[in-house]
Amino acid sequence: MSGKTGYPGRRATLFGGAVTALSLAAGCANTTTASSLHNGRYHFTMPAGQKLDDLLARLGTALGGPARLEKVVDLGKPSIDAENIVTVQAPTLSTADARNRAEQISQDLGLADFEADIEVKYEELPTGICLPVRETPLRADTDSSEGIDAPNDLAWSLRSMNVRQAWALSRRMGRKEYGEGVVIGHIDTGVTDHVELEGAMLLERSRNFVEEGRPAIDSLVHEAGHRYLIQPGHGTSTASVIVSRGEIGDRPTDPKICHGTIGPGRITGSAPKAMLLPVRAIHFTATSDLLRIANAINFLRDEKVGVMTMAIGWPFGLKVLESSLKAAVRKDIIVLAAAGNFYPHVVFPAKYDDCIAIGAVGPDDEPWCGSPRGSQVAVCAPGDKVWRAIRSDPSDDRRLIGPRYGTSFAVSLTAGVAALWLAHHDRDRLIERLHREKPGKTLQDAFRGVLCATARRTARWSGHEAEHGKGIVDAAALLAADPLGFV
């Protein structure tokens, strides 16, 4: 199924508050009834070589009333025509008229991603695919596994992906290991002060699209009446499984003890020498504010990161988001997104053809019950009962860890593996070889091909590739294969 499906709008009002949000978080299936309303806004990417004042005048004529500039996000570009995303306010039309008018203007004025902003209101009824999971944190002063509903091996997710063997392969071959030298762009709720993130953050280069003008620090605010519509600390958790410094130790032999990693903390990321460039763009991973995501992608593209990871998703797309994603891929950035917890449907931006969608499995290699199904899922990675850092309240101990579920952790772990691949093959040399030997292909094409071709398949996986992707991420096999052998 193509990622270019014309879903309406970008924003939604959640009816049923807690029930809806719980269904998103727990991976339940949903029955959706939708209605929509044009709010008078339009979005587009400013084309090069045109003046904004002239374009606004032409838009006003085409829209039947003044087109007032509402917002242009400053990404530090030299001029407003350098691929900035522009929002304009114009007379409100019916939903059908707004869409038709936008389509006509897109053709007449050559604005490929010009789109009406449609407020989508819908109500979801959870059908209960996943049962609630007890997620008891592991206290900072103990390693006791009592009451923990997860493997007592803190590194089980890394072992599942053969990460230790991948590190060893790079070491034997004299290559950069642990993702050294690679910058990973991380679009999420921002990060917090936690021991698992020490030495891994590029905060001085970070960006905050929620509270403009601040670094990408998660405020850890719990808003009254919005308990299920914000996720304080989510970015800290997903960041920890990517870049937390440390090593993989031996498997714990005592079932009463949680262990398996070597410090400085107790979480070890899949790329513990990569650097993370955080962007705070959301409050809640089931985000409807895709415009912020598009701006975040543009920001990270200009920062020339090697990998972008997005543990976010929404049932509806936005044209400027797809444009931003395509532009990043054309710059040879690997772009990954969580397939989502909207079982069985893959969400945007993972749904776009240019993005690599990652599903989730549990400790037994079985697909996680909330993971989406279908051919759009490229591969799966550990995403159920994954150990990660916890800091969702300012009073939380900054050493707290615990297990968690969701495709957020599957895509985050895979982003670290992508960094291992780029470090092992030397990104600059790899791009040079790619352009020489495979003209017209992108680094995204190369990585997707080898990631799928080397994915680990188990007996339980046989015959289910069409539902869950080509297998489970295998970092060692990925690094050992010809990086351009499957483009």
Short mmCIF file of C-alpha atoms in Angstrom, two decimals:
data_model
loop_
_atom_site.label_atom_id
_atom_site.label_comp_id
_atom_site.label_asym_id
_atom_site.label_seq_id
_atom_site.Cartn_x
_atom_site.Cartn_y
_atom_site.Cartn_z
CA MET A 1 0.00 0.00 0.00
CA SER A 2 1.38 3.36 -0.97
CA GLY A 3 2.37 5.93 1.63
CA LYS A 4 0.81 8.60 -0.54
CA THR A 5 -2.74 7.88 0.55
CA GLY A 6 -4.66 11.14 0.75
CA TYR A 7 -5.70 11.11 4.37
CA PRO A 8 -7.45 14.28 5.49
CA GLY A 9 -5.73 16.93 7.49
CA ARG A 10 -3.08 16.92 10.16
CA ARG A 11 -4.70 17.68 13.48
CA ALA A 12 -7.33 16.01 15.62
CA THR A 13 -9.44 16.55 18.67
CA LEU A 14 -9.56 13.40 20.78
CA PHE A 15 -13.03 12.61 22.00
CA GLY A 16 -13.27 10.25 24.93
CA GLY A 17 -9.96 11.58 26.36
CA ALA A 18 -8.54 8.90 28.60
CA VAL A 19 -10.15 5.99 26.77
CA THR A 20 -8.77 7.07 23.41
CA ALA A 21 -5.27 7.77 24.70
CA LEU A 22 -5.10 4.51 26.60
CA SER A 23 -6.04 2.62 23.46
CA LEU A 24 -3.16 4.33 21.63
CA ALA A 25 -0.66 3.56 24.35
CA ALA A 26 -1.66 -0.03 24.89
CA GLY A 27 -1.75 -1.00 21.23
CA CYS A 28 -5.43 -1.81 21.06
CA ALA A 29 -7.32 -2.03 17.80
CA ASN A 30 -9.68 0.87 17.17
CA THR A 31 -12.83 1.56 15.27
CA THR A 32 -12.71 5.17 14.07
CA THR A 33 -15.50 7.52 13.13
CA ALA A 34 -14.22 10.80 11.70
CA SER A 35 -15.56 14.20 10.77
CA SER A 36 -13.54 17.19 9.64
CA LEU A 37 -13.65 20.98 9.37
CA HIS A 38 -11.42 23.47 7.55
CA ASN A 39 -9.93 26.01 9.97
CA GLY A 40 -8.82 28.62 7.44
CA ARG A 41 -5.13 27.67 7.45
CA TYR A 42 -2.97 26.43 4.60
CA HIS A 43 0.61 25.10 4.65
CA PHE A 44 3.27 24.83 1.98
CA THR A 45 7.02 24.72 1.48
CA MET A 46 8.33 28.02 0.15
CA PRO A 47 9.82 27.42 -3.31
CA ALA A 48 13.23 28.80 -4.19
CA GLY A 49 13.37 31.86 -6.40
CA GLN A 50 10.01 33.38 -5.39
CA LYS A 51 9.26 36.34 -3.13
CA LEU A 52 6.85 35.70 -0.30
CA ASP A 53 4.95 39.00 -0.71
CA ASP A 54 4.30 38.25 -4.37
CA LEU A 55 3.22 34.71 -3.58
CA LEU A 56 0.84 35.87 -0.82
CA ALA A 57 -0.83 38.26 -3.25
CA ARG A 58 -1.35 35.49 -5.79
CA LEU A 59 -2.65 33.17 -3.07
CA GLY A 60 -5.14 35.80 -1.90
CA THR A 61 -6.54 36.04 -5.41
CA ALA A 62 -6.77 32.27 -5.76
CA LEU A 63 -8.34 31.79 -2.32
CA GLY A 64 -10.93 34.53 -2.76
CA GLY A 65 -9.71 36.72 0.11
CA PRO A 66 -6.58 38.03 1.84
CA ALA A 67 -3.90 35.41 2.52
CA ARG A 68 -2.25 36.58 5.75
CA LEU A 69 1.11 35.20 6.79
CA GLU A 70 0.67 33.39 10.09
CA LYS A 71 4.02 31.73 10.70
CA VAL A 72 7.38 30.85 9.22
CA VAL A 73 9.62 28.81 11.50
CA ASP A 74 13.09 30.30 11.61
CA LEU A 75 15.62 27.55 10.95
CA GLY A 76 18.51 29.96 10.63
CA LYS A 77 18.38 29.98 6.85
CA PRO A 78 19.65 32.97 4.89
CA SER A 79 16.32 33.73 3.25
CA ILE A 80 12.67 32.85 3.49
CA ASP A 81 12.74 31.05 0.16
CA ALA A 82 15.16 28.38 1.36
CA GLU A 83 12.61 25.59 1.93
CA ASN A 84 10.92 27.17 4.93
CA ILE A 85 7.47 25.83 5.83
CA VAL A 86 4.93 28.65 5.58
CA THR A 87 1.49 28.82 7.22
CA VAL A 88 -1.08 31.33 5.94
CA GLN A 89 -4.53 32.29 7.17
CA ALA A 90 -7.28 32.80 4.59
CA PRO A 91 -11.10 32.76 4.49
CA THR A 92 -12.56 29.56 5.93
CA LEU A 93 -14.26 27.26 3.44
CA SER A 94 -16.15 24.02 3.66
CA THR A 95 -13.85 21.02 3.96
CA ALA A 96 -14.54 19.83 0.41
CA ASP A 97 -14.13 23.33 -1.07
CA ALA A 98 -10.87 23.88 0.86
CA ARG A 99 -9.39 20.64 -0.41
CA ASN A 100 -10.48 21.30 -3.98
CA ARG A 101 -9.17 24.85 -3.87
CA ALA A 102 -5.84 23.70 -2.43
CA GLU A 103 -5.46 21.07 -5.13
CA GLN A 104 -6.11 23.63 -7.86
CA ILE A 105 -3.71 26.17 -6.34
CA SER A 106 -1.05 23.49 -6.02
CA GLN A 107 -1.26 22.95 -9.76
CA ASP A 108 -1.67 26.59 -10.84
CA LEU A 109 1.09 28.08 -8.66
CA GLY A 110 3.47 25.12 -8.74
CA LEU A 111 3.34 24.58 -4.95
CA ALA A 112 3.65 20.82 -4.84
CA ASP A 113 2.75 20.39 -1.17
CA PHE A 114 0.18 23.20 -0.76
CA GLU A 115 -2.51 21.81 1.53
CA ALA A 116 -5.54 22.95 3.52
CA ASP A 117 -5.30 22.39 7.26
CA ILE A 118 -8.28 20.28 8.25
CA GLU A 119 -9.31 19.80 11.87
CA VAL A 120 -10.17 16.09 12.14
CA LYS A 121 -12.47 15.10 14.95
CA TYR A 122 -12.90 11.43 15.64
CA GLU A 123 -13.81 8.94 18.32
CA GLU A 124 -12.06 5.62 18.81
CA LEU A 125 -13.49 2.54 20.47
CA PRO A 126 -10.78 0.18 21.77
CA THR A 127 -11.38 -3.51 21.14
CA GLY A 128 -8.69 -4.70 23.53
CA ILE A 129 -5.90 -6.41 21.60
CA CYS A 130 -3.33 -5.97 24.39
CA LEU A 131 -3.80 -6.59 28.08
CA PRO A 132 -2.34 -4.05 30.53
CA VAL A 133 1.29 -4.72 31.37
CA ARG A 134 2.69 -4.19 34.85
CA GLU A 135 5.78 -2.01 34.53
CA THR A 136 7.35 -1.85 37.98
CA PRO A 137 10.46 0.37 38.02
CA LEU A 138 13.71 -1.02 39.35
CA ARG A 139 14.72 1.07 42.35
CA ALA A 140 18.05 2.81 42.05
CA ASP A 141 19.38 1.13 45.20
CA THR A 142 18.58 -2.50 44.31
CA ASP A 143 19.00 -5.14 41.62
CA SER A 144 16.19 -7.34 42.92
CA SER A 145 13.91 -8.74 40.21
CA GLU A 146 11.03 -9.18 42.64
CA GLY A 147 7.79 -7.83 41.16
CA ILE A 148 9.40 -7.13 37.75
CA ASP A 149 7.38 -8.39 34.77
CA ALA A 150 10.30 -8.53 32.33
CA PRO A 151 13.46 -10.56 31.67
CA ASN A 152 16.02 -10.05 34.45
CA ASP A 153 18.69 -9.64 31.75
CA LEU A 154 18.92 -5.87 31.31
CA ALA A 155 20.62 -6.39 27.93
CA TRP A 156 18.21 -8.94 26.46
CA SER A 157 17.12 -6.56 23.69
CA LEU A 158 20.73 -6.04 22.57
CA ARG A 159 21.42 -9.79 22.61
CA SER A 160 18.28 -10.32 20.51
CA MET A 161 19.80 -8.12 17.79
CA ASN A 162 23.35 -9.58 18.08
CA VAL A 163 24.69 -6.14 18.96
CA ARG A 164 27.63 -7.47 20.98
CA GLN A 165 28.80 -9.48 17.96
CA ALA A 166 28.46 -6.39 15.75
CA TRP A 167 30.69 -4.38 18.07
CA ALA A 168 33.25 -7.20 18.07
CA LEU A 169 33.23 -7.38 14.26
CA SER A 170 34.04 -3.68 13.94
CA ARG A 171 36.82 -4.07 16.49
CA ARG A 172 38.40 -7.04 14.67
CA MET A 173 38.29 -5.21 11.34
CA GLY A 174 39.80 -2.03 12.76
CA ARG A 175 36.64 -0.04 12.05
CA LYS A 176 34.92 2.52 14.24
CA GLU A 177 32.76 0.67 16.74
CA TYR A 178 29.79 1.49 18.98
CA GLY A 179 28.55 4.09 16.47
CA GLU A 180 31.47 6.41 17.11
CA GLY A 181 31.38 9.62 15.11
CA VAL A 182 27.73 9.36 14.10
CA VAL A 183 25.14 11.99 15.10
CA ILE A 184 21.59 10.70 15.58
CA GLY A 185 18.73 13.19 15.30
CA HIS A 186 16.09 12.35 17.90
CA ILE A 187 12.59 13.83 17.43
CA ASP A 188 10.62 13.29 20.63
CA THR A 189 9.57 15.06 23.85
CA GLY A 190 13.12 16.21 24.53
CA VAL A 191 15.46 14.85 27.20
CA THR A 192 15.93 15.21 30.94
CA ASP A 193 18.78 14.99 33.42
CA HIS A 194 19.46 11.26 33.88
CA VAL A 195 22.66 9.30 34.49
CA GLU A 196 21.93 7.13 31.44
CA LEU A 197 22.27 10.13 29.11
CA GLU A 198 25.46 11.64 30.52
CA GLY A 199 28.07 12.40 27.89
CA ALA A 200 25.79 11.52 24.98
CA MET A 201 23.74 14.68 24.35
CA LEU A 202 24.44 17.59 21.98
CA LEU A 203 22.21 19.99 23.91
CA GLU A 204 24.05 23.08 22.69
CA ARG A 205 22.86 22.24 19.16
CA SER A 206 19.39 21.05 20.16
CA ARG A 207 16.07 22.64 19.17
CA ASN A 208 12.74 23.05 20.93
CA PHE A 209 9.64 23.52 18.76
CA VAL A 210 7.25 23.33 21.73
CA GLU A 211 8.72 26.11 23.88
CA GLU A 212 10.51 28.20 21.25
CA GLY A 213 13.93 29.60 22.11
CA ARG A 214 14.83 26.92 24.66
CA PRO A 215 16.99 23.81 24.37
CA ALA A 216 15.29 20.44 23.90
CA ILE A 217 14.66 19.85 27.59
CA ASP A 218 11.56 17.90 28.55
CA SER A 219 9.69 20.07 31.05
CA LEU A 220 8.18 17.00 32.78
CA VAL A 221 4.97 18.97 33.19
CA HIS A 222 1.85 17.01 34.12
CA GLU A 223 -1.04 19.16 32.92
CA ALA A 224 -4.28 18.91 34.85
CA GLY A 225 -7.00 17.32 32.76
CA HIS A 226 -4.54 16.03 30.17
CA ARG A 227 -3.17 12.99 31.92
CA TYR A 228 -3.18 10.78 28.84
CA LEU A 229 -2.35 13.44 26.25
CA ILE A 230 1.20 14.15 27.36
CA GLN A 231 4.08 11.78 27.97
CA PRO A 232 6.73 13.48 30.10
CA GLY A 233 10.02 11.60 29.99
CA HIS A 234 9.30 9.66 26.82
CA GLY A 235 12.27 11.17 24.99
CA THR A 236 14.59 10.32 27.87
CA SER A 237 13.46 6.69 27.75
CA THR A 238 13.88 6.30 23.99
CA ALA A 239 17.23 8.13 24.01
CA SER A 240 18.61 5.79 26.66
CA VAL A 241 18.23 2.65 24.54
CA ILE A 242 20.15 4.35 21.72
CA VAL A 243 23.18 6.05 23.27
CA SER A 244 23.43 5.17 26.97
CA ARG A 245 27.12 4.55 27.63
CA GLY A 246 28.20 1.08 28.72
CA GLU A 247 28.87 -2.50 27.71
CA ILE A 248 26.99 -5.79 27.58
CA GLY A 249 27.93 -8.15 30.40
CA ASP A 250 27.26 -11.82 30.95
CA ARG A 251 23.71 -13.02 31.34
CA PRO A 252 22.56 -13.03 34.96
CA THR A 253 22.62 -16.52 36.46
CA ASP A 254 20.54 -15.71 39.52
CA PRO A 255 16.83 -15.28 38.58
CA LYS A 256 16.34 -13.01 41.57
CA ILE A 257 18.85 -10.45 40.30
CA CYS A 258 18.50 -8.00 37.39
CA HIS A 259 21.84 -7.61 35.63
CA GLY A 260 23.54 -8.12 32.28
CA THR A 261 25.08 -4.71 31.53
CA ILE A 262 28.32 -3.00 32.53
CA GLY A 263 28.27 0.64 33.69
CA PRO A 264 28.54 3.55 34.02
CA GLY A 265 24.75 3.17 34.25
CA ARG A 266 22.52 0.11 34.02
CA ILE A 267 21.10 0.72 30.54
CA THR A 268 23.42 0.21 27.57
CA GLY A 269 22.36 1.65 24.23
CA SER A 270 22.77 -0.09 20.89
CA ALA A 271 25.22 2.68 19.82
CA PRO A 272 26.93 3.79 23.06
CA LYS A 273 29.54 5.99 21.36
CA ALA A 274 27.19 7.83 19.00
CA MET A 275 25.99 11.32 19.90
CA LEU A 276 22.33 12.28 20.15
CA LEU A 277 20.98 15.61 18.87
CA PRO A 278 17.57 15.91 20.60
CA VAL A 279 14.62 17.88 19.24
CA ARG A 280 11.59 18.57 21.41
CA ALA A 281 8.65 18.58 19.01
CA ILE A 282 5.83 16.79 20.86
CA HIS A 283 4.01 16.28 24.16
CA PHE A 284 2.49 12.94 23.20
CA THR A 285 3.81 10.27 20.82
CA ALA A 286 0.40 9.83 19.14
CA THR A 287 0.86 13.39 17.95
CA SER A 288 -1.37 15.26 15.56
CA ASP A 289 0.95 18.27 15.26
CA LEU A 290 2.77 17.01 12.19
CA LEU A 291 3.84 20.52 11.22
CA ARG A 292 6.28 20.54 14.12
CA ILE A 293 7.61 17.19 12.98
CA ALA A 294 8.16 18.54 9.47
CA ASN A 295 10.08 21.51 10.87
CA ALA A 296 12.10 19.19 13.11
CA ILE A 297 13.06 17.06 10.11
CA ASN A 298 14.14 20.18 8.19
CA PHE A 299 16.21 21.33 11.17
CA LEU A 300 18.00 18.00 11.51
CA ARG A 301 18.56 17.82 7.76
CA ASP A 302 20.37 21.15 7.90
CA GLU A 303 22.37 19.86 10.89
CA LYS A 304 23.59 17.01 8.64
CA VAL A 305 22.83 14.18 11.05
CA GLY A 306 23.50 10.62 9.91
CA VAL A 307 20.28 9.10 11.25
CA MET A 308 16.86 10.46 12.23
CA THR A 309 14.57 8.54 14.53
CA MET A 310 10.92 9.32 15.29
CA ALA A 311 9.07 7.36 17.97
CA ILE A 312 5.82 9.08 17.01
CA GLY A 313 2.83 8.48 14.79
CA TRP A 314 -0.61 9.59 13.66
CA PRO A 315 -3.27 8.10 11.34
CA PHE A 316 -3.35 11.15 9.07
CA GLY A 317 -0.60 12.59 6.87
CA LEU A 318 0.53 16.08 5.89
CA LYS A 319 2.05 17.00 2.55
CA VAL A 320 4.79 19.25 3.95
CA LEU A 321 5.79 16.40 6.28
CA GLU A 322 6.25 14.11 3.31
CA SER A 323 8.18 16.84 1.47
CA SER A 324 10.49 17.30 4.46
CA LEU A 325 11.07 13.58 4.74
CA LYS A 326 11.86 13.23 1.03
CA ALA A 327 14.33 16.12 1.24
CA ALA A 328 16.12 14.47 4.18
CA VAL A 329 16.38 11.16 2.33
CA ARG A 330 17.78 12.94 -0.72
CA LYS A 331 20.54 14.26 1.57
CA ASP A 332 21.51 10.66 2.36
CA ILE A 333 20.11 10.66 5.88
CA ILE A 334 18.68 7.40 7.18
CA VAL A 335 15.14 8.13 8.41
CA LEU A 336 13.36 5.65 10.69
CA ALA A 337 9.96 5.84 12.36
CA ALA A 338 7.94 3.69 14.72
CA ALA A 339 5.30 1.70 12.85
CA GLY A 340 2.95 2.75 15.66
CA ASN A 341 0.73 1.26 18.33
CA PHE A 342 -2.47 1.60 16.28
CA TYR A 343 -2.78 -2.14 15.69
CA PRO A 344 -3.04 -3.24 12.92
CA HIS A 345 -2.37 -0.03 10.95
CA VAL A 346 0.99 1.61 10.24
CA VAL A 347 0.91 5.33 11.07
CA PHE A 348 2.47 8.46 9.58
CA PRO A 349 5.32 9.30 9.12
CA ALA A 350 6.33 5.59 9.06
CA LYS A 351 3.62 5.04 6.44
CA TYR A 352 5.39 7.18 3.84
CA ASP A 353 7.24 5.19 1.19
CA ASP A 354 10.50 7.04 1.83
CA CYS A 355 10.50 6.20 5.55
CA ILE A 356 11.58 2.89 7.11
CA ALA A 357 8.84 1.57 9.41
CA ILE A 358 9.90 -0.53 12.41
CA GLY A 359 7.60 -2.96 14.23
CA ALA A 360 8.11 -4.61 17.61
CA VAL A 361 8.75 -8.06 19.06
CA GLY A 362 9.05 -9.35 22.60
CA PRO A 363 11.74 -11.38 24.39
CA ASP A 364 10.49 -14.62 22.80
CA ASP A 365 10.72 -13.22 19.24
CA GLU A 366 6.93 -13.17 19.01
CA PRO A 367 5.47 -10.00 17.44
CA TRP A 368 4.26 -7.63 20.15
CA CYS A 369 0.47 -7.66 20.30
CA GLY A 370 0.21 -3.92 19.60
CA SER A 371 2.62 -3.84 16.66
CA PRO A 372 1.08 -2.96 13.27
CA ARG A 373 0.83 -5.53 10.51
CA GLY A 374 1.35 -5.35 6.76
CA SER A 375 3.88 -4.95 3.99
CA GLN A 376 4.77 -1.41 5.06
CA VAL A 377 6.62 -2.80 8.11
CA ALA A 378 10.24 -3.26 7.00
CA VAL A 379 11.55 -5.23 9.99
CA CYS A 380 10.93 -5.61 13.71
CA ALA A 381 13.13 -5.02 16.74
CA PRO A 382 12.67 -5.55 20.49
CA GLY A 383 9.76 -3.43 21.68
CA ASP A 384 8.11 -5.29 24.54
CA LYS A 385 9.54 -5.30 28.08
CA VAL A 386 12.59 -3.36 26.95
CA TRP A 387 14.70 -1.92 29.79
CA ARG A 388 15.09 1.85 29.58
CA ALA A 389 15.74 4.97 31.67
CA ILE A 390 12.81 6.49 33.58
CA ARG A 391 12.31 10.12 34.54
CA SER A 392 8.73 11.26 34.06
CA ASP A 393 8.51 13.53 37.12
CA PRO A 394 10.99 16.05 38.53
CA SER A 395 11.04 14.08 41.80
CA ASP A 396 12.11 10.84 40.12
CA ASP A 397 15.53 9.50 41.00
CA ARG A 398 17.84 10.24 38.05
CA ARG A 399 19.11 6.64 38.17
CA LEU A 400 15.69 5.00 37.81
CA ILE A 401 15.16 2.33 35.13
CA GLY A 402 12.39 -0.11 34.23
CA PRO A 403 10.82 -2.17 31.40
CA ARG A 404 8.46 -0.67 28.82
CA TYR A 405 6.64 -1.69 25.64
CA GLY A 406 5.90 -0.08 22.25
CA THR A 407 7.33 0.39 18.79
CA SER A 408 9.00 3.53 20.21
CA PHE A 409 11.73 1.31 21.64
CA ALA A 410 11.97 -0.87 18.55
CA VAL A 411 12.71 2.09 16.29
CA SER A 412 15.09 3.64 18.84
CA LEU A 413 17.17 0.47 19.13
CA THR A 414 17.22 0.23 15.32
CA ALA A 415 18.45 3.83 15.04
CA GLY A 416 21.44 2.83 17.14
CA VAL A 417 22.07 -0.14 14.85
CA ALA A 418 21.94 2.23 11.85
CA ALA A 419 24.65 4.31 13.57
CA LEU A 420 26.78 1.17 13.99
CA TRP A 421 26.43 0.52 10.25
CA LEU A 422 27.42 4.08 9.30
CA ALA A 423 30.43 4.06 11.65
CA HIS A 424 31.58 0.61 10.51
CA HIS A 425 31.54 1.52 6.81
CA ASP A 426 32.51 5.21 7.23
CA ARG A 427 29.51 7.24 6.15
CA ASP A 428 31.39 9.63 3.85
CA ARG A 429 33.17 6.82 2.01
CA LEU A 430 29.94 4.86 1.79
CA ILE A 431 28.09 7.77 0.21
CA GLU A 432 30.93 8.33 -2.26
CA ARG A 433 30.82 4.67 -3.28
CA LEU A 434 27.03 4.69 -3.46
CA HIS A 435 26.89 7.64 -5.83
CA ARG A 436 29.64 6.15 -7.98
CA GLU A 437 28.27 2.61 -8.22
CA LYS A 438 24.52 3.16 -7.78
CA PRO A 439 23.66 6.55 -9.33
CA GLY A 440 20.22 7.76 -8.38
CA LYS A 441 20.07 5.67 -5.22
CA THR A 442 20.13 7.07 -1.68
CA LEU A 443 21.72 5.85 1.52
CA GLN A 444 18.17 5.13 2.71
CA ASP A 445 17.74 2.73 -0.23
CA ALA A 446 20.99 0.96 0.61
CA PHE A 447 20.27 0.67 4.32
CA ARG A 448 16.69 -0.53 3.83
CA GLY A 449 17.91 -3.21 1.41
CA VAL A 450 20.63 -4.65 3.62
CA LEU A 451 18.56 -4.27 6.82
CA CYS A 452 15.77 -6.40 5.35
CA ALA A 453 18.08 -8.89 3.65
CA THR A 454 20.05 -9.63 6.83
CA ALA A 455 17.13 -9.64 9.27
CA ARG A 456 17.09 -12.65 11.57
CA ARG A 457 14.32 -15.13 10.86
CA THR A 458 13.13 -17.74 13.30
CA ALA A 459 10.89 -20.77 12.93
CA ARG A 460 8.10 -18.72 14.48
CA TRP A 461 8.62 -16.07 11.79
CA SER A 462 8.29 -18.38 8.80
CA GLY A 463 5.40 -17.42 6.54
CA HIS A 464 4.65 -14.17 8.39
CA GLU A 465 7.01 -11.82 6.52
CA ALA A 466 4.08 -10.15 4.78
CA GLU A 467 2.65 -9.18 8.18
CA HIS A 468 5.67 -8.34 10.33
CA GLY A 469 8.45 -7.42 7.91
CA LYS A 470 11.46 -9.42 6.81
CA GLY A 471 12.53 -10.48 10.29
CA ILE A 472 14.22 -9.18 13.42
CA VAL A 473 17.11 -6.72 13.19
CA ASP A 474 20.47 -8.54 13.23
CA ALA A 475 23.24 -6.01 13.77
CA ALA A 476 26.11 -8.46 13.25
CA ALA A 477 24.77 -9.79 9.95
CA LEU A 478 24.01 -6.23 8.85
CA LEU A 479 27.60 -5.06 9.36
CA ALA A 480 29.08 -8.20 7.78
CA ALA A 481 27.11 -7.86 4.53
CA ASP A 482 28.07 -5.79 1.50
CA PRO A 483 26.42 -2.44 2.33
CA LEU A 484 25.44 -1.89 -1.30
CA GLY A 485 24.63 -5.48 -2.11
CA PHE A 486 20.85 -5.16 -1.87
CA VAL A 487 20.10 -1.75 -3.42
#
